[in-house]
Coordinates of N, CA, C and O in Angstrom, one line a residue:
X787 N 0.8 -1.2 0.0 CA 0.0 0.0 0.0 C 0.9 1.3 0.0 O 1.9 1.3 0.6
X788 N 0.4 2.2 -0.6 CA 1.1 3.5 -0.7 C 0.8 4.3 0.6 O -0.1 4.0 1.4
X789 N 1.7 5.3 0.8 CA 1.5 6.1 2.0 C 0.1 6.8 2.0 O -0.6 6.9 3.0
X790 N -0.3 7.2 0.8 CA -1.6 7.9 0.6 C -2.7 7.0 1.0 O -3.6 7.4 1.8
X791 N -2.7 5.7 0.6 CA -3.7 4.7 1.0 C -3.7 4.5 2.5 O -4.8 4.4 3.1
X792 N -2.6 4.4 3.1 CA -2.5 4.2 4.5 C -3.1 5.4 5.3 O -3.8 5.2 6.2
X793 N -2.8 6.6 4.9 CA -3.3 7.7 5.5 C -4.8 7.8 5.4 O -5.6 8.0 6.3
X794 N -5.3 7.5 4.2 CA -6.8 7.4 3.9 C -7.4 6.4 4.8 O -8.5 6.6 5.4
X795 N -6.8 5.2 5.0 CA -7.4 4.2 5.8 C -7.5 4.6 7.3 O -8.3 4.2 8.0
X796 N -6.5 5.3 7.7 CA -6.5 5.7 9.1 C -7.4 6.9 9.4 O -7.7 7.2 10.6
X797 N -7.8 7.6 8.4 CA -8.6 8.8 8.6 C -10.1 8.5 8.2 O -10.9 9.4 8.4
X798 N -10.4 7.3 7.7 CA -11.7 7.0 7.2 C -12.8 7.3 8.2 O -13.8 7.9 7.9
X799 N -12.7 6.8 9.5 CA -13.8 6.9 10.4 C -13.8 8.3 11.2 O -14.9 8.7 11.6
X800 N -12.7 8.9 11.4 CA -12.6 10.1 12.2 C -12.4 11.4 11.4 O -12.6 12.5 11.8
X801 N -11.8 11.2 10.2 CA -11.4 12.3 9.4 C -10.1 12.9 9.9 O -9.6 13.8 9.3
X802 N -9.5 12.3 10.9 CA -8.2 12.7 11.4 C -7.3 11.6 11.3 O -7.6 10.4 11.4
X803 N -6.0 11.9 11.2 CA -5.0 10.8 11.1 C -4.7 10.3 12.5 O -4.7 11.1 13.5
X804 N -4.4 9.1 12.6 CA -3.9 8.5 13.9 C -2.4 8.2 13.9 O -1.9 7.5 14.7
X805 N -1.8 8.6 12.8 CA -0.3 8.4 12.8 C 0.3 9.1 14.0 O 0.0 10.2 14.3
X806 N 1.1 8.3 14.7 CA 1.8 8.8 15.9 C 1.0 8.4 17.1 O 1.6 8.5 18.2
X807 N -0.2 7.9 17.0 CA -0.9 7.4 18.1 C -0.2 6.3 18.8 O -0.1 6.2 20.1
X808 N 0.3 5.3 18.1 CA 1.1 4.2 18.6 C 2.3 4.7 19.3 O 2.7 4.2 20.4
X809 N 3.0 5.7 18.7 CA 4.2 6.3 19.3 C 3.9 6.9 20.7 O 4.6 6.8 21.6
X810 N 2.7 7.6 20.7 CA 2.3 8.2 22.0 C 2.0 7.2 23.0 O 2.5 7.3 24.2
X811 N 1.3 6.1 22.7 CA 1.1 5.0 23.6 C 2.4 4.4 24.1 O 2.5 4.1 25.3
X812 N 3.4 4.3 23.2 CA 4.7 3.7 23.6 C 5.4 4.7 24.6 O 5.9 4.3 25.6
X813 N 5.2 6.0 24.3 CA 5.8 7.0 25.2 C 5.2 6.9 26.6 O 5.9 7.1 27.6
X814 N 3.9 6.6 26.7 CA 3.2 6.5 28.0 C 3.1 5.1 28.5 O 2.3 4.8 29.4
X815 N 3.9 4.2 28.0 CA 3.9 2.8 28.5 C 4.5 2.8 29.9 O 5.3 3.6 30.3
X816 N 4.1 1.8 30.8 CA 4.6 1.7 32.1 C 6.2 1.6 32.1 O 6.8 2.2 32.9
X817 N 6.7 0.9 31.1 CA 8.1 0.7 31.0 C 8.8 2.1 30.8 O 9.8 2.4 31.4
X818 N 8.3 2.8 29.8 CA 8.9 4.1 29.5 C 8.7 5.1 30.6 O 9.6 5.9 31.0
X819 N 7.5 5.1 31.3 CA 7.3 6.0 32.4 C 8.2 5.7 33.5 O 8.8 6.6 34.2
X820 N 8.4 4.4 33.8 CA 9.3 4.0 34.9 C 10.8 4.5 34.6 O 11.4 5.0 35.4
X821 N 11.2 4.3 33.3 CA 12.6 4.7 32.9 C 12.7 6.2 33.1 O 13.7 6.7 33.6
X822 N 11.7 6.9 32.6 CA 11.7 8.4 32.8 C 11.7 8.8 34.2 O 12.4 9.7 34.6
X823 N 10.9 8.1 35.0 CA 10.8 8.4 36.5 C 12.2 8.2 37.1 O 12.6 9.0 38.0
X824 N 12.9 7.1 36.8 CA 14.2 6.9 37.3 C 15.2 8.0 37.0 O 16.0 8.4 37.8
X825 N 15.1 8.4 35.7 CA 16.0 9.5 35.3 C 15.7 10.8 36.1 O 16.6 11.4 36.6
X826 N 14.4 11.1 36.2 CA 14.1 12.3 37.0 C 14.5 12.2 38.5 O 15.1 13.1 39.1
X827 N 14.3 11.0 39.0 CA 14.7 10.7 40.4 C 16.2 10.9 40.6 O 16.7 11.6 41.5
X828 N 17.0 10.3 39.7 CA 18.4 10.4 39.8 C 19.0 11.8 39.6 O 20.1 12.1 40.0
X829 N 18.2 12.6 38.9 CA 18.6 14.0 38.7 C 18.0 14.9 39.8 O 18.2 16.2 39.7
X830 N 17.3 14.4 40.7 CA 16.8 15.2 41.9 C 15.5 15.8 41.6 O 15.0 16.6 42.4
X831 N 14.9 15.5 40.5 CA 13.6 16.1 40.1 C 12.5 15.2 40.7 O 11.9 14.4 39.9
X832 N 12.2 15.3 41.9 CA 11.3 14.4 42.6 C 9.8 14.6 42.2 O 9.0 13.6 42.1
X833 N 9.4 15.8 41.8 CA 8.0 16.1 41.4 C 7.7 15.3 40.1 O 6.7 14.6 40.0
X834 N 8.6 15.5 39.1 CA 8.4 14.8 37.8 C 8.6 13.3 38.0 O 7.8 12.5 37.4
X835 N 9.5 12.9 38.8 CA 9.7 11.5 39.1 C 8.4 10.9 39.7 O 7.9 9.8 39.2
X836 N 7.9 11.5 40.7 CA 6.7 11.0 41.4 C 5.5 10.9 40.4 O 4.8 10.0 40.4
X837 N 5.4 11.9 39.5 CA 4.3 11.9 38.5 C 4.5 10.7 37.6 O 3.5 10.0 37.3
X838 N 5.7 10.4 37.2 CA 5.9 9.2 36.3 C 5.6 7.9 37.1 O 5.0 7.0 36.5
X839 N 6.0 7.8 38.3 CA 5.8 6.6 39.1 C 4.3 6.4 39.4 O 3.8 5.3 39.3
X840 N 3.6 7.5 39.7 CA 2.2 7.3 39.9 C 1.4 7.0 38.7 O 0.5 6.2 38.8
X841 N 1.8 7.5 37.5 CA 1.2 7.1 36.3 C 1.5 5.6 36.0 O 0.6 4.9 35.5
X842 N 2.7 5.2 36.3 CA 3.1 3.8 36.1 C 2.2 2.9 37.0 O 1.6 1.9 36.5
X843 N 2.0 3.3 38.2 CA 1.2 2.5 39.2 C -0.3 2.5 38.7 O -0.9 1.5 38.9
X844 N -0.7 3.6 38.2 CA -2.1 3.6 37.7 C -2.3 2.6 36.6 O -3.4 2.0 36.5
X845 N -1.3 2.5 35.7 CA -1.4 1.5 34.6 C -1.1 0.1 35.0 O -1.6 -0.9 34.4
X846 N -0.2 -0.1 36.0 CA 0.2 -1.4 36.5 C 0.3 -1.3 38.0 O 1.4 -1.0 38.5
X847 N -0.7 -1.6 38.7 CA -0.8 -1.4 40.2 C 0.2 -2.3 40.9 O 0.5 -2.1 42.1
X848 N 0.8 -3.3 40.2 CA 1.8 -4.2 40.9 C 3.2 -4.0 40.4 O 4.0 -4.8 40.4
X849 N 3.4 -2.8 39.9 CA 4.8 -2.4 39.4 C 5.7 -2.2 40.6 O 5.7 -1.1 41.2
X850 N 6.5 -3.2 40.9 CA 7.3 -3.2 42.1 C 8.2 -2.0 42.2 O 8.3 -1.3 43.2
X851 N 9.0 -1.7 41.1 CA 9.9 -0.6 41.2 C 9.3 0.7 41.3 O 9.7 1.6 42.1
X852 N 8.1 0.9 40.7 CA 7.4 2.2 40.8 C 6.9 2.4 42.2 O 7.0 3.5 42.8
X853 N 6.4 1.3 42.8 CA 6.0 1.4 44.2 C 7.1 1.7 45.2 O 7.0 2.5 46.1
X854 N 8.3 1.0 44.9 CA 9.4 1.2 45.7 C 9.9 2.7 45.6 O 10.2 3.4 46.6
X855 N 10.0 3.2 44.4 CA 10.5 4.6 44.2 C 9.5 5.6 44.8 O 9.9 6.6 45.4
X856 N 8.2 5.3 44.7 CA 7.2 6.2 45.2 C 7.4 6.3 46.7 O 7.4 7.3 47.3
X857 N 7.7 5.1 47.4 CA 7.9 5.1 48.8 C 9.2 5.9 49.2 O 9.2 6.7 50.1
X858 N 10.2 5.8 48.3 CA 11.5 6.5 48.6 C 11.2 8.0 48.5 O 11.7 8.8 49.3
X859 N 10.4 8.4 47.5 CA 10.1 9.9 47.4 C 9.3 10.4 48.6 O 9.6 11.4 49.1
X860 N 8.3 9.6 49.0 CA 7.5 10.0 50.1 C 8.4 10.1 51.4 O 8.2 11.1 52.1
X861 N 9.3 9.2 51.5 CA 10.2 9.3 52.7 C 11.1 10.6 52.6 O 11.3 11.3 53.6
X862 N 11.6 10.9 51.4 CA 12.4 12.1 51.2 C 11.5 13.4 51.5 O 12.1 14.4 51.9
X863 N 10.3 13.3 51.2 CA 9.3 14.4 51.5 C 8.8 14.4 52.9 O 7.9 15.2 53.2
X864 N 9.4 13.6 53.7 CA 9.1 13.5 55.1 C 7.6 13.1 55.3 O 6.9 13.7 56.2
X865 N 7.2 12.1 54.5 CA 5.8 11.6 54.6 C 5.9 10.1 54.8 O 5.6 9.3 54.0
X866 N 6.4 9.7 56.0 CA 6.7 8.3 56.2 C 5.4 7.4 56.2 O 5.5 6.2 55.8
X867 N 4.3 7.9 56.6 CA 3.1 7.1 56.5 C 2.7 6.7 55.1 O 2.3 5.6 54.8
X868 N 2.9 7.7 54.2 CA 2.7 7.4 52.8 C 3.7 6.4 52.2 O 3.4 5.5 51.4
X869 N 4.9 6.6 52.7 CA 6.0 5.7 52.3 C 5.7 4.3 52.7 O 5.9 3.3 52.0
X870 N 5.3 4.2 53.9 CA 4.9 2.8 54.5 C 3.9 2.1 53.6 O 4.0 1.0 53.3
X871 N 2.9 2.9 53.2 CA 1.8 2.3 52.3 C 2.5 1.8 51.0 O 2.1 0.7 50.6
X872 N 3.3 2.6 50.4 CA 4.0 2.2 49.2 C 4.8 0.9 49.4 O 4.8 0.0 48.5
X873 N 5.6 0.9 50.4 CA 6.5 -0.2 50.7 C 5.7 -1.5 50.9 O 6.1 -2.6 50.5
X874 N 4.6 -1.4 51.7 CA 3.8 -2.6 52.0 C 3.2 -3.1 50.7 O 3.1 -4.3 50.5
X875 N 2.8 -2.2 49.8 CA 2.2 -2.7 48.5 C 3.3 -3.3 47.7 O 3.1 -4.4 47.0
X876 N 4.5 -2.8 47.7 CA 5.6 -3.4 47.0 C 6.0 -4.8 47.5 O 6.3 -5.7 46.7
X877 N 5.9 -4.9 48.8 CA 6.2 -6.2 49.4 C 5.1 -7.3 49.1 O 5.3 -8.5 49.3
X878 N 3.9 -6.8 48.7 CA 2.9 -7.8 48.3 C 3.3 -8.4 46.9 O 2.9 -9.5 46.6
X879 N 4.1 -7.6 46.2 CA 4.6 -8.1 44.9 C 5.8 -8.9 45.0 O 5.9 -10.0 44.5
X880 N 6.8 -8.4 45.8 CA 8.0 -9.2 46.1 C 8.1 -9.3 47.6 O 8.7 -8.4 48.3
X881 N 7.7 -10.4 48.1 CA 7.5 -10.6 49.6 C 8.6 -10.3 50.5 O 8.5 -9.5 51.4
X882 N 9.8 -10.8 50.2 CA 10.9 -10.6 51.1 C 12.1 -9.8 50.5 O 13.2 -10.1 50.8
X883 N 11.8 -8.8 49.7 CA 12.8 -8.0 49.1 C 13.6 -7.3 50.2 O 13.0 -6.5 50.9
X884 N 14.9 -7.5 50.3 CA 15.6 -6.9 51.4 C 15.6 -5.4 51.4 O 15.5 -4.8 52.5
X885 N 15.8 -4.8 50.3 CA 15.9 -3.4 50.3 C 14.6 -2.7 50.7 O 14.5 -1.8 51.4
X886 N 13.5 -3.3 50.2 CA 12.2 -2.8 50.5 C 11.9 -3.0 52.0 O 11.3 -2.1 52.7
X887 N 12.3 -4.2 52.5 CA 12.1 -4.4 54.0 C 12.9 -3.4 54.8 O 12.4 -2.8 55.8
X888 N 14.1 -3.1 54.3 CA 14.9 -2.0 55.0 C 14.2 -0.7 54.9 O 14.1 0.0 56.0
X889 N 13.8 -0.3 53.7 CA 13.1 1.0 53.6 C 11.9 1.1 54.5 O 11.6 2.1 55.1
X890 N 11.1 0.0 54.5 CA 9.9 0.0 55.3 C 10.3 0.1 56.8 O 9.6 0.9 57.5
X891 N 11.3 -0.6 57.2 CA 11.7 -0.5 58.6 C 12.1 0.9 59.0 O 11.7 1.4 60.0
X892 N 12.8 1.6 58.1 CA 13.3 3.0 58.3 C 12.1 3.9 58.4 O 12.0 4.7 59.3
X893 N 11.1 3.7 57.5 CA 9.9 4.6 57.5 C 9.1 4.4 58.7 O 8.6 5.3 59.3
X894 N 9.0 3.1 59.2 CA 8.2 2.8 60.4 C 8.9 3.5 61.6 O 8.3 4.1 62.4
X895 N 10.3 3.4 61.6 CA 11.0 4.0 62.7 C 10.8 5.6 62.7 O 10.6 6.2 63.7
X896 N 10.9 6.2 61.5 CA 10.7 7.6 61.3 C 9.3 8.1 61.7 O 9.1 9.2 62.1
X897 N 8.3 7.1 61.6 CA 7.0 7.4 62.0 C 6.7 7.1 63.5 O 5.6 7.1 63.9
X898 N 7.8 6.8 64.2 CA 7.7 6.5 65.6 C 6.9 5.2 65.9 O 6.4 5.0 67.0
X899 N 6.9 4.3 64.9 CA 6.3 3.0 65.0 C 7.4 1.9 65.3 O 7.7 1.1 64.4
X900 N 8.0 2.0 66.5 CA 9.2 1.3 66.8 C 9.0 -0.2 66.9 O 9.8 -1.0 66.4
X901 N 7.8 -0.6 67.4 CA 7.5 -2.0 67.5 C 7.4 -2.7 66.1 O 8.0 -3.7 65.8
X902 N 6.7 -2.0 65.2 CA 6.6 -2.5 63.8 C 7.9 -2.5 63.1 O 8.3 -3.4 62.4
X903 N 8.7 -1.4 63.4 CA 10.0 -1.3 62.8 C 10.9 -2.5 63.2 O 11.6 -3.1 62.4
X904 N 10.8 -2.8 64.5 CA 11.6 -3.9 65.1 C 11.1 -5.2 64.4 O 12.0 -6.1 64.0
X905 N 9.8 -5.4 64.2 CA 9.3 -6.7 63.6 C 9.8 -6.8 62.2 O 10.3 -7.9 61.8
X906 N 9.8 -5.8 61.4 CA 10.3 -5.8 60.1 C 11.8 -6.0 60.0 O 12.3 -6.7 59.2
X907 N 12.5 -5.3 61.0 CA 13.9 -5.5 61.0 C 14.3 -6.9 61.4 O 15.3 -7.4 60.8
X908 N 13.6 -7.5 62.3 CA 13.9 -8.9 62.6 C 13.7 -9.8 61.4 O 14.5 -10.7 61.1
X909 N 12.7 -9.5 60.6 CA 12.5 -10.3 59.4 C 13.6 -10.0 58.4 O 14.1 -11.0 57.8
X910 N 14.1 -8.8 58.3 CA 15.2 -8.4 57.5 C 16.5 -9.2 57.9 O 17.2 -9.6 57.0
X911 N 16.7 -9.3 59.2 CA 17.9 -10.0 59.6 C 17.9 -11.5 59.3 O 18.9 -12.1 59.2
X912 N 16.7 -12.0 59.1 CA 16.6 -13.4 58.6 C 16.8 -13.5 57.1 O 17.4 -14.5 56.7
X913 N 16.3 -12.5 56.4 CA 16.5 -12.5 54.9 C 18.0 -12.2 54.6 O 18.5 -12.7 53.7
X914 N 18.5 -11.2 55.3 CA 19.9 -10.7 55.0 C 20.7 -10.6 56.3 O 21.0 -9.6 56.8
X915 N 21.0 -11.8 56.9 CA 21.8 -11.8 58.2 C 23.2 -11.3 58.0 O 23.9 -10.9 58.9
X916 N 23.7 -11.2 56.7 CA 25.1 -10.7 56.4 C 25.2 -9.2 56.1 O 26.2 -8.7 55.8
X917 N 24.1 -8.5 56.3 CA 24.0 -7.1 56.0 C 24.0 -6.3 57.3 O 23.1 -6.4 58.1
X918 N 25.0 -5.5 57.5 CA 25.2 -4.7 58.7 C 24.0 -3.7 58.9 O 23.6 -3.5 60.0
X919 N 23.4 -3.2 57.8 CA 22.3 -2.3 58.0 C 21.1 -3.0 58.5 O 20.2 -2.4 59.1
X920 N 20.9 -4.3 58.3 CA 19.8 -5.1 58.8 C 19.9 -5.0 60.4 O 18.9 -4.8 61.0
X921 N 21.1 -5.2 60.9 CA 21.3 -5.2 62.3 C 21.2 -3.8 62.9 O 20.8 -3.6 64.0
X922 N 21.7 -2.8 62.1 CA 21.7 -1.4 62.6 C 20.2 -0.9 62.8 O 19.9 -0.4 63.9
X923 N 19.4 -1.2 61.8 CA 18.0 -0.7 62.0 C 17.3 -1.4 63.1 O 16.5 -0.8 63.8
X924 N 17.6 -2.7 63.3 CA 17.1 -3.4 64.4 C 17.6 -2.8 65.7 O 16.8 -2.6 66.6
X925 N 18.8 -2.5 65.8 CA 19.4 -1.9 67.0 C 18.7 -0.6 67.4 O 18.4 -0.4 68.5
X926 N 18.5 0.3 66.4 CA 17.9 1.6 66.8 C 16.5 1.4 67.1 O 16.0 2.2 68.0
X927 N 15.8 0.5 66.5 CA 14.4 0.2 66.9 C 14.3 -0.3 68.3 O 13.5 0.1 69.1
X928 N 15.2 -1.3 68.6 CA 15.2 -1.8 70.0 C 15.6 -0.7 71.0 O 15.0 -0.7 72.1
X929 N 16.5 0.1 70.7 CA 17.0 1.2 71.6 C 15.8 2.1 71.8 O 15.6 2.5 73.0
X930 N 15.1 2.5 70.8 CA 13.9 3.4 70.9 C 12.8 2.8 71.8 O 12.1 3.5 72.5
X931 N 12.8 1.4 71.8 CA 11.8 0.7 72.6 C 12.3 0.5 74.1 O 11.5 0.0 74.9
X932 N 13.5 0.9 74.3 CA 14.1 0.7 75.7 C 14.7 -0.6 75.9 O 15.1 -0.9 77.0
X933 N 14.9 -1.5 74.9 CA 15.6 -2.8 75.0 C 17.1 -2.6 74.8 O 17.6 -2.8 73.7
X934 N 17.8 -2.1 75.8 CA 19.2 -1.8 75.7 C 20.0 -3.0 75.5 O 20.9 -3.0 74.6
X935 N 19.8 -4.1 76.1 CA 20.5 -5.3 75.9 C 20.4 -5.8 74.5 O 21.4 -6.2 73.8
X936 N 19.2 -5.8 74.0 CA 18.9 -6.2 72.6 C 19.6 -5.3 71.6 O 20.2 -5.7 70.6
X937 N 19.6 -4.0 71.9 CA 20.2 -3.0 71.0 C 21.7 -3.2 71.0 O 22.3 -3.1 69.9
X938 N 22.3 -3.4 72.1 CA 23.8 -3.7 72.2 C 24.2 -4.9 71.4 O 25.1 -4.8 70.6
X939 N 23.4 -5.9 71.5 CA 23.6 -7.1 70.7 C 23.5 -6.9 69.2 O 24.4 -7.3 68.4
X940 N 22.5 -6.1 68.8 CA 22.3 -5.8 67.4 C 23.4 -4.9 66.8 O 23.9 -5.1 65.7
X941 N 23.7 -3.9 67.6 CA 24.9 -3.0 67.2 C 26.1 -3.8 67.0 O 26.9 -3.7 66.1
X942 N 26.4 -4.7 68.0 CA 27.6 -5.6 67.9 C 27.6 -6.5 66.7 O 28.6 -6.6 66.0
X943 N 26.4 -7.0 66.3 CA 26.4 -7.8 65.1 C 26.6 -7.0 63.9 O 27.3 -7.4 63.0
X944 N 26.1 -5.8 63.9 CA 26.4 -4.9 62.7 C 27.9 -4.6 62.6 O 28.4 -4.7 61.5
X945 N 28.5 -4.4 63.7 CA 29.9 -4.1 63.7 C 30.8 -5.3 63.4 O 31.9 -5.2 62.8
X946 N 30.3 -6.5 63.8 CA 31.0 -7.7 63.4 C 31.0 -7.9 61.9 O 32.0 -8.4 61.3
X947 N 30.0 -7.5 61.2 CA 29.8 -7.6 59.8 C 30.7 -6.5 59.1 O 31.4 -6.8 58.2
X948 N 30.5 -5.3 59.6 CA 31.2 -4.2 59.0 C 31.8 -3.3 60.2 O 31.0 -2.4 60.7
X949 N 33.0 -3.5 60.5 CA 33.6 -2.7 61.6 C 33.7 -1.2 61.3 O 33.9 -0.4 62.2
X950 N 33.5 -0.8 60.1 CA 33.5 0.6 59.7 C 32.2 1.3 59.7 O 32.1 2.4 59.3
X951 N 31.2 0.6 60.2 CA 29.8 1.2 60.3 C 29.8 2.2 61.4 O 29.7 1.9 62.6
X952 N 30.0 3.5 61.0 CA 30.1 4.6 62.0 C 28.9 4.7 62.9 O 28.9 5.0 64.1
X953 N 27.7 4.6 62.2 CA 26.4 4.8 63.0 C 26.3 3.7 64.0 O 25.9 4.0 65.2
X954 N 26.6 2.5 63.7 CA 26.5 1.4 64.7 C 27.6 1.6 65.8 O 27.3 1.4 67.0
X955 N 28.7 2.0 65.4 CA 29.8 2.3 66.4 C 29.4 3.4 67.4 O 29.5 3.2 68.6
X956 N 28.9 4.4 66.8 CA 28.4 5.6 67.7 C 27.3 5.1 68.6 O 27.3 5.4 69.8
X957 N 26.3 4.4 68.0 CA 25.2 3.9 68.9 C 25.6 3.0 70.0 O 25.2 3.1 71.1
X958 N 26.6 2.1 69.7 CA 27.1 1.2 70.7 C 27.8 2.0 71.8 O 27.6 1.7 73.0
X959 N 28.7 2.9 71.4 CA 29.4 3.7 72.3 C 28.5 4.5 73.3 O 28.8 4.6 74.5
X960 N 27.4 5.0 72.7 CA 26.5 5.8 73.5 C 25.8 4.9 74.6 O 25.7 5.3 75.7
X961 N 25.5 3.6 74.2 CA 24.9 2.7 75.2 C 25.9 2.2 76.2 O 25.5 2.0 77.4
X962 N 27.1 2.0 75.8 CA 28.1 1.5 76.7 C 28.7 2.5 77.6 O 29.4 2.2 78.6
X963 N 28.5 3.8 77.2 CA 29.0 4.9 78.0 C 30.4 5.2 77.7 O 31.4 5.3 78.1

């Protein structure tokens, strides 16, 4: 078919051409929106990034990365309760994702939900027992709850894994006097 016939066939019902319609759909695909959102996020443009991630989630409510990024942006905007919702939704998609468990635990801690933070941190230490940050977030949650013995033990485990973890070292020194 010639270009003229193609154009006539696309304009038959509406009188308008739909050339470019597929390109627009491709531009607005969840994959493209996610990629654009990641670029905006990495460049510090959180408003545009959030817009892309929310559009992605609207198109694909189980898009793990978009949910995770949305939570990260909410946390950066000091909206831990919204971040918590995003991370919990992400964990419904990937049940034991260590990074999302960590982010959720931090958001719970920042929302003064220490008991929940401790519970998620404990789960994280089972998923990633070799990660010093697993033990660090558990330690600060325990400390906030007044469990000094437990906090000392968790700080110590963090430092056994990574002796250069300054936050764990400082926390332990504060507790030991």
